[in-house]
């Protein structure tokens, strides 16, 4: 299981995925599957960084409304 909390994209990949990310998204379910289409071959151009921390602030999101 990998949670998409803070994805990082190259400029080229961002041009491919920006339309997938909408302001009304409550969750990112399935985006990881779709993002791989923007980084072909995905097995050579995608990775998971699991050694960084993210501090969650108590700011309500669309999912908490």
GROMACS .gro file of C-alpha atoms in nm:
model
   65
    1UNK     CA    1   0.000   0.000   0.000
    2UNK     CA    2   0.135   0.340  -0.099
    3UNK     CA    3  -0.045   0.659  -0.003
    4UNK     CA    4  -0.016   0.950  -0.243
    5UNK     CA    5   0.040   1.230   0.005
    6UNK     CA    6   0.295   1.450  -0.169
    7UNK     CA    7   0.365   1.342  -0.526
    8UNK     CA    8   0.658   1.502  -0.707
    9UNK     CA    9   0.667   1.528  -1.085
   10UNK     CA   10   0.910   1.635  -1.351
   11UNK     CA   11   0.792   1.921  -1.574
   12UNK     CA   12   0.717   1.676  -1.853
   13UNK     CA   13   0.517   1.442  -1.628
   14UNK     CA   14   0.331   1.736  -1.471
   15UNK     CA   15   0.206   1.845  -1.813
   16UNK     CA   16   0.058   1.497  -1.848
   17UNK     CA   17  -0.105   1.467  -1.502
   18UNK     CA   18  -0.221   1.820  -1.420
   19UNK     CA   19  -0.566   1.762  -1.570
   20UNK     CA   20  -0.619   1.455  -1.348
   21UNK     CA   21  -0.592   1.663  -1.031
   22UNK     CA   22  -0.911   1.859  -0.976
   23UNK     CA   23  -0.997   2.102  -0.697
   24UNK     CA   24  -1.294   1.890  -0.592
   25UNK     CA   25  -1.103   1.566  -0.534
   26UNK     CA   26  -1.187   1.423  -0.193
   27UNK     CA   27  -0.929   1.147  -0.222
   28UNK     CA   28  -0.669   1.032  -0.470
   29UNK     CA   29  -0.790   0.676  -0.510
   30UNK     CA   30  -0.671   0.540  -0.842
   31UNK     CA   31  -0.444   0.831  -0.927
   32UNK     CA   32  -0.134   0.619  -0.870
   33UNK     CA   33  -0.259   0.383  -1.138
   34UNK     CA   34  -0.331   0.670  -1.378
   35UNK     CA   35  -0.005   0.856  -1.309
   36UNK     CA   36   0.200   0.564  -1.435
   37UNK     CA   37   0.070   0.636  -1.785
   38UNK     CA   38   0.258   0.966  -1.774
   39UNK     CA   39   0.595   0.811  -1.690
   40UNK     CA   40   0.654   0.537  -1.944
   41UNK     CA   41   0.821   0.302  -1.901
   42UNK     CA   42   0.684   0.327  -1.547
   43UNK     CA   43   0.915   0.058  -1.410
   44UNK     CA   44   1.212   0.281  -1.502
   45UNK     CA   45   1.070   0.626  -1.430
   46UNK     CA   46   0.868   0.598  -1.109
   47UNK     CA   47   0.975   0.539  -0.753
   48UNK     CA   48   0.858   0.548  -0.394
   49UNK     CA   49   1.035   0.753  -0.128
   50UNK     CA   50   0.948   0.611   0.211
   51UNK     CA   51   1.208   0.778   0.427
   52UNK     CA   52   1.060   1.128   0.452
   53UNK     CA   53   0.821   1.267   0.711
   54UNK     CA   54   0.519   1.486   0.643
   55UNK     CA   55   0.369   1.695   0.921
   56UNK     CA   56  -0.011   1.713   0.898
   57UNK     CA   57  -0.153   2.044   1.010
   58UNK     CA   58  -0.503   2.059   1.153
   59UNK     CA   59  -0.644   2.239   0.851
   60UNK     CA   60  -0.974   2.092   0.725
   61UNK     CA   61  -0.968   1.945   0.377
   62UNK     CA   62  -1.251   1.880   0.133
   63UNK     CA   63  -1.278   1.527   0.272
   64UNK     CA   64  -1.343   1.658   0.624
   65UNK     CA   65  -1.628   1.890   0.528
   0.00000   0.00000   0.00000
